Amino acid sequence: MIEGHFIVLEGIDGSGTTTQTGRLADALRSRGLPAHTTREPSDGPIGMLIRQVLTGRLVVPGSTGGRAPSWSTMACLFAADRLDHLEAEIHPNLRDGVTVISDRYDASSVAYQSISSGLELDASVIDWIRTVNSRARRPDLTLVLDVPVAEANRRRRQRQGRVEIYDDDELQAALARFYTDIDAFFPTDRIVHIDANRSVDEVAADVLRAVEDLRRLG
Ligand code: TYD
């Protein structure tokens, strides 16, 4: 059995990773290729715990009441969720020859946890986050959806979902800068940037093209 490909979509909140994950899976399935969609935080036990943190349901005691856990605690939670996700869901599917498409992976940890540390682009912070994730399999392809912060903010407001702890304009602007240069932090990974400031169909076509290029290369 030939292993499936492991594909990851990344970008700031509101960049469209969830929509494009679904669209890519539909496109592959309509071509007769088995595809499995998933996301991080995952739907496993540690992922469920992280979602409670993101929505403010789970806090640590602070001097003025409950607060979100520190960036380093978050990095460890996300890394634990990732290894559990790989073991329970990603690897078994890949072994069965299924293409796995994940809405976010370890680039999100390098981006979100380093920036929320308040030490943007601090090499020791980034190195440490990469170290706690060093047992996580590399994706075969990472697609970064690049979108201006103002457009992503507009989409987030339209979505009117629950406010999460990273829902902050300044943080999102720093994340957008980070994603523009993300290749530098993963020099051996195959990373393709997609202009996501366009219609869903146009972005989906470019996403599929990048995956077809990968498939041609084996
Ligand atoms: P989610 O509600 O799924 O947001 P979205 O649909 O926009 O991706 O929550 C994921 C949030 O978790 C998102 O703000 C990014 C953040 N995150 C991290 O901070 N570190 C990580 O390693 C991962 C995977 C996600």
Short mmCIF file of C-alpha atoms and ligand atoms in Angstrom, two decimals:
data_model
loop_
_atom_site.label_atom_id
_atom_site.label_comp_id
_atom_site.label_asym_id
_atom_site.label_seq_id
_atom_site.Cartn_x
_atom_site.Cartn_y
_atom_site.Cartn_z
CA MET A 1 0.00 0.00 0.00
CA ILE A 2 1.38 3.43 -0.98
CA GLU A 3 1.15 5.96 1.87
CA GLY A 4 -1.25 8.86 1.44
CA HIS A 5 -0.03 12.43 1.34
CA PHE A 6 -0.18 14.64 4.41
CA ILE A 7 -1.33 18.14 3.51
CA VAL A 8 -1.68 21.08 5.90
CA LEU A 9 -3.48 24.41 5.49
CA GLU A 10 -2.27 27.39 7.50
CA GLY A 11 -3.03 31.09 7.85
CA ILE A 12 -4.34 33.73 10.24
CA ASP A 13 -7.86 33.46 11.70
CA GLY A 14 -10.30 34.28 8.90
CA SER A 15 -7.90 33.28 6.11
CA GLY A 16 -10.21 30.46 5.03
CA THR A 17 -8.30 27.34 6.11
CA THR A 18 -11.49 25.53 7.22
CA THR A 19 -13.41 26.27 4.01
CA GLN A 20 -10.46 25.33 1.79
CA THR A 21 -9.79 22.11 3.74
CA GLY A 22 -13.32 20.97 2.89
CA ARG A 23 -13.10 22.13 -0.72
CA LEU A 24 -9.82 20.31 -1.30
CA ALA A 25 -11.20 17.06 0.13
CA ASP A 26 -14.29 17.33 -2.11
CA ALA A 27 -12.12 17.95 -5.17
CA LEU A 28 -9.88 14.94 -4.43
CA ARG A 29 -12.82 12.64 -3.72
CA SER A 30 -14.55 13.68 -6.95
CA ARG A 31 -11.37 12.48 -8.70
CA GLY A 32 -11.71 9.11 -6.95
CA LEU A 33 -8.96 9.78 -4.39
CA PRO A 34 -9.72 8.93 -0.75
CA ALA A 35 -9.29 11.97 1.50
CA HIS A 36 -9.71 12.53 5.23
CA THR A 37 -10.14 16.02 6.71
CA THR A 38 -9.07 16.86 10.20
CA ARG A 39 -8.02 19.88 12.28
CA GLU A 40 -5.89 21.12 15.16
CA PRO A 41 -6.76 21.46 17.92
CA SER A 42 -7.94 17.93 17.13
CA ASP A 43 -11.18 16.25 18.15
CA GLY A 44 -9.20 14.01 20.54
CA PRO A 45 -9.19 14.43 24.34
CA ILE A 46 -6.35 16.96 24.50
CA GLY A 47 -7.81 18.94 21.59
CA MET A 48 -11.15 19.16 23.42
CA LEU A 49 -9.34 20.50 26.47
CA ILE A 50 -7.55 23.13 24.35
CA ARG A 51 -10.89 24.27 22.88
CA GLN A 52 -12.10 24.96 26.42
CA VAL A 53 -9.02 27.13 26.95
CA LEU A 54 -9.54 28.98 23.65
CA THR A 55 -13.10 29.93 24.59
CA GLY A 56 -12.18 30.99 28.14
CA ARG A 57 -14.05 28.09 29.78
CA LEU A 58 -10.82 26.74 31.29
CA VAL A 59 -8.50 29.18 33.04
CA VAL A 60 -5.59 29.22 35.48
CA PRO A 61 -5.82 31.31 38.67
CA GLY A 62 -4.27 34.76 38.25
CA SER A 63 -3.87 37.65 40.72
CA THR A 64 -7.06 39.31 39.39
CA GLY A 65 -9.05 36.17 38.66
CA GLY A 66 -8.86 33.45 36.04
CA ARG A 67 -6.62 33.94 33.02
CA ALA A 68 -5.51 31.96 29.98
CA PRO A 69 -2.53 29.62 30.54
CA SER A 70 0.87 30.98 29.50
CA TRP A 71 2.15 30.61 25.93
CA SER A 72 4.55 27.85 27.03
CA THR A 73 1.78 25.82 28.69
CA MET A 74 -0.25 26.29 25.50
CA ALA A 75 2.69 25.16 23.35
CA CYS A 76 2.96 21.95 25.41
CA LEU A 77 -0.79 21.31 25.18
CA PHE A 78 -0.78 21.82 21.40
CA ALA A 79 2.31 19.59 21.02
CA ALA A 80 0.70 16.82 23.11
CA ASP A 81 -2.50 17.11 21.09
CA ARG A 82 -0.45 16.91 17.87
CA LEU A 83 1.33 13.69 18.84
CA ASP A 84 -1.96 12.14 19.96
CA HIS A 85 -3.58 13.31 16.70
CA LEU A 86 -0.77 11.73 14.66
CA GLU A 87 -0.97 8.45 16.51
CA ALA A 88 -4.75 8.11 16.68
CA GLU A 89 -5.85 9.62 13.38
CA ILE A 90 -3.24 10.90 10.92
CA HIS A 91 -0.83 7.95 10.71
CA PRO A 92 -3.52 5.23 10.46
CA ASN A 93 -5.16 7.08 7.54
CA LEU A 94 -1.87 7.71 5.75
CA ARG A 95 -0.94 4.04 6.14
CA ASP A 96 -4.29 3.10 4.51
CA GLY A 97 -3.33 5.20 1.49
CA VAL A 98 -5.71 8.04 2.38
CA THR A 99 -4.69 11.67 1.78
CA VAL A 100 -4.98 13.53 5.09
CA ILE A 101 -5.76 17.26 5.01
CA SER A 102 -5.30 19.08 8.30
CA ASP A 103 -6.71 22.51 9.08
CA ARG A 104 -3.57 23.77 10.94
CA TYR A 105 -0.49 21.91 12.26
CA ASP A 106 2.82 22.81 13.90
CA ALA A 107 3.35 26.05 11.94
CA SER A 108 0.39 27.37 13.98
CA SER A 109 2.30 26.62 17.19
CA VAL A 110 5.43 28.38 15.94
CA ALA A 111 3.30 31.35 14.85
CA TYR A 112 0.68 31.72 17.61
CA GLN A 113 2.64 30.62 20.66
CA SER A 114 5.79 32.57 19.78
CA ILE A 115 3.82 35.74 19.08
CA SER A 116 1.61 35.41 22.14
CA SER A 117 4.81 35.08 24.22
CA GLY A 118 5.24 38.80 23.55
CA LEU A 119 8.72 38.04 22.23
CA GLU A 120 7.99 38.24 18.52
CA LEU A 121 10.69 36.49 16.48
CA ASP A 122 12.77 35.59 19.53
CA ALA A 123 15.02 32.77 18.31
CA SER A 124 15.12 30.93 21.64
CA VAL A 125 11.31 30.90 21.92
CA ILE A 126 10.94 29.62 18.36
CA ASP A 127 13.66 26.99 18.84
CA TRP A 128 11.97 25.72 21.98
CA ILE A 129 8.56 25.46 20.27
CA ARG A 130 10.20 23.57 17.42
CA THR A 131 11.95 21.27 19.89
CA VAL A 132 8.74 20.27 21.69
CA ASN A 133 7.30 19.48 18.26
CA SER A 134 10.35 17.68 16.92
CA ARG A 135 8.71 14.22 17.10
CA ALA A 136 5.84 15.37 14.85
CA ARG A 137 5.96 14.05 11.26
CA ARG A 138 6.63 16.68 8.59
CA PRO A 139 3.73 17.43 6.23
CA ASP A 140 4.30 16.60 2.53
CA LEU A 141 2.88 20.01 1.65
CA THR A 142 1.90 23.10 3.62
CA LEU A 143 -0.41 25.62 1.94
CA VAL A 144 -0.31 29.08 3.51
CA LEU A 145 -3.38 31.18 2.77
CA ASP A 146 -2.17 34.79 2.65
CA VAL A 147 -4.85 37.39 3.29
CA PRO A 148 -4.64 41.04 4.43
CA VAL A 149 -5.43 41.48 8.14
CA ALA A 150 -8.32 43.87 7.43
CA GLU A 151 -10.01 41.33 5.16
CA ALA A 152 -9.51 38.51 7.68
CA ASN A 153 -10.97 40.74 10.43
CA ARG A 154 -13.99 41.47 8.24
CA ARG A 155 -14.57 37.75 7.66
CA ARG A 156 -14.17 36.98 11.37
CA ARG A 157 -16.72 39.64 12.30
CA GLN A 158 -19.13 38.29 9.67
CA ARG A 159 -18.76 34.80 11.14
CA GLN A 160 -19.86 36.15 14.55
CA GLY A 161 -18.56 33.04 16.30
CA ARG A 162 -17.53 32.98 19.92
CA VAL A 163 -14.60 35.22 20.75
CA GLU A 164 -11.42 33.20 21.31
CA ILE A 165 -8.27 34.17 23.20
CA TYR A 166 -6.26 34.94 20.01
CA ASP A 167 -9.02 37.17 18.61
CA ASP A 168 -7.03 40.40 18.85
CA ASP A 169 -6.29 42.73 15.93
CA GLU A 170 -2.69 43.47 16.92
CA LEU A 171 -1.90 39.78 17.45
CA GLN A 172 -3.47 38.91 14.10
CA ALA A 173 -1.35 41.60 12.37
CA ALA A 174 1.81 40.12 13.91
CA LEU A 175 0.67 36.65 12.83
CA ALA A 176 0.16 37.85 9.25
CA ARG A 177 3.76 39.18 9.18
CA PHE A 178 4.95 35.87 10.56
CA TYR A 179 3.09 33.75 7.99
CA THR A 180 4.57 35.84 5.17
CA ASP A 181 8.04 34.71 6.27
CA ILE A 182 7.10 31.25 7.57
CA ASP A 183 9.31 29.43 5.00
CA ALA A 184 12.42 30.65 6.81
CA PHE A 185 11.38 28.69 9.92
CA PHE A 186 10.77 25.43 8.01
CA PRO A 187 13.59 25.48 5.43
CA THR A 188 13.27 21.80 4.45
CA ASP A 189 9.45 21.75 4.14
CA ARG A 190 7.53 22.15 0.90
CA ILE A 191 5.51 25.35 1.46
CA VAL A 192 3.29 27.04 -1.12
CA HIS A 193 1.76 30.49 -0.51
CA ILE A 194 -1.68 31.12 -1.98
CA ASP A 195 -3.25 34.55 -2.44
CA ALA A 196 -6.41 34.02 -0.40
CA ASN A 197 -7.76 37.54 -0.93
CA ARG A 198 -9.97 36.22 -3.74
CA SER A 199 -13.17 34.22 -4.18
CA VAL A 200 -13.46 30.78 -2.58
CA ASP A 201 -13.48 29.16 -6.05
CA GLU A 202 -10.32 30.95 -7.22
CA VAL A 203 -8.44 30.03 -4.05
CA ALA A 204 -9.71 26.42 -4.23
CA ALA A 205 -8.42 26.13 -7.81
CA ASP A 206 -4.92 27.23 -6.75
CA VAL A 207 -4.96 24.92 -3.73
CA LEU A 208 -5.88 21.96 -5.96
CA ARG A 209 -3.17 22.92 -8.47
CA ALA A 210 -0.51 22.85 -5.73
CA VAL A 211 -1.72 19.41 -4.59
CA GLU A 212 -1.70 18.11 -8.19
CA ASP A 213 1.91 19.33 -8.53
CA LEU A 214 2.79 17.39 -5.39
CA ARG A 215 1.08 14.25 -6.70
CA ARG A 216 2.99 14.51 -9.98
CA LEU A 217 6.24 14.58 -8.02
CA GLY A 218 5.13 11.42 -6.17
P1 TYD B 1 -10.36 27.32 15.75
O1 TYD B 1 -11.58 27.72 16.51
O2 TYD B 1 -10.33 26.00 15.09
O3 TYD B 1 -9.99 28.48 14.72
P2 TYD B 1 -9.89 28.48 13.15
O4 TYD B 1 -11.12 27.77 12.60
O5 TYD B 1 -9.85 29.93 12.80
O6 TYD B 1 -8.61 27.76 12.81
O7 TYD B 1 -9.15 27.42 16.77
C1 TYD B 1 -7.89 27.30 16.43
C2 TYD B 1 -7.16 28.38 17.14
O8 TYD B 1 -6.04 27.82 17.82
C3 TYD B 1 -6.62 29.43 16.19
O9 TYD B 1 -6.78 30.72 16.73
C4 TYD B 1 -5.15 29.10 16.13
C5 TYD B 1 -4.85 28.48 17.46
N1 TYD B 1 -3.73 27.51 17.44
C6 TYD B 1 -2.59 27.77 18.16
O10 TYD B 1 -2.49 28.82 18.82
N2 TYD B 1 -1.54 26.89 18.15
C7 TYD B 1 -1.60 25.72 17.46
O11 TYD B 1 -0.65 24.92 17.47
C8 TYD B 1 -2.80 25.43 16.72
C9 TYD B 1 -2.92 24.15 15.94
C10 TYD B 1 -3.85 26.36 16.73
#
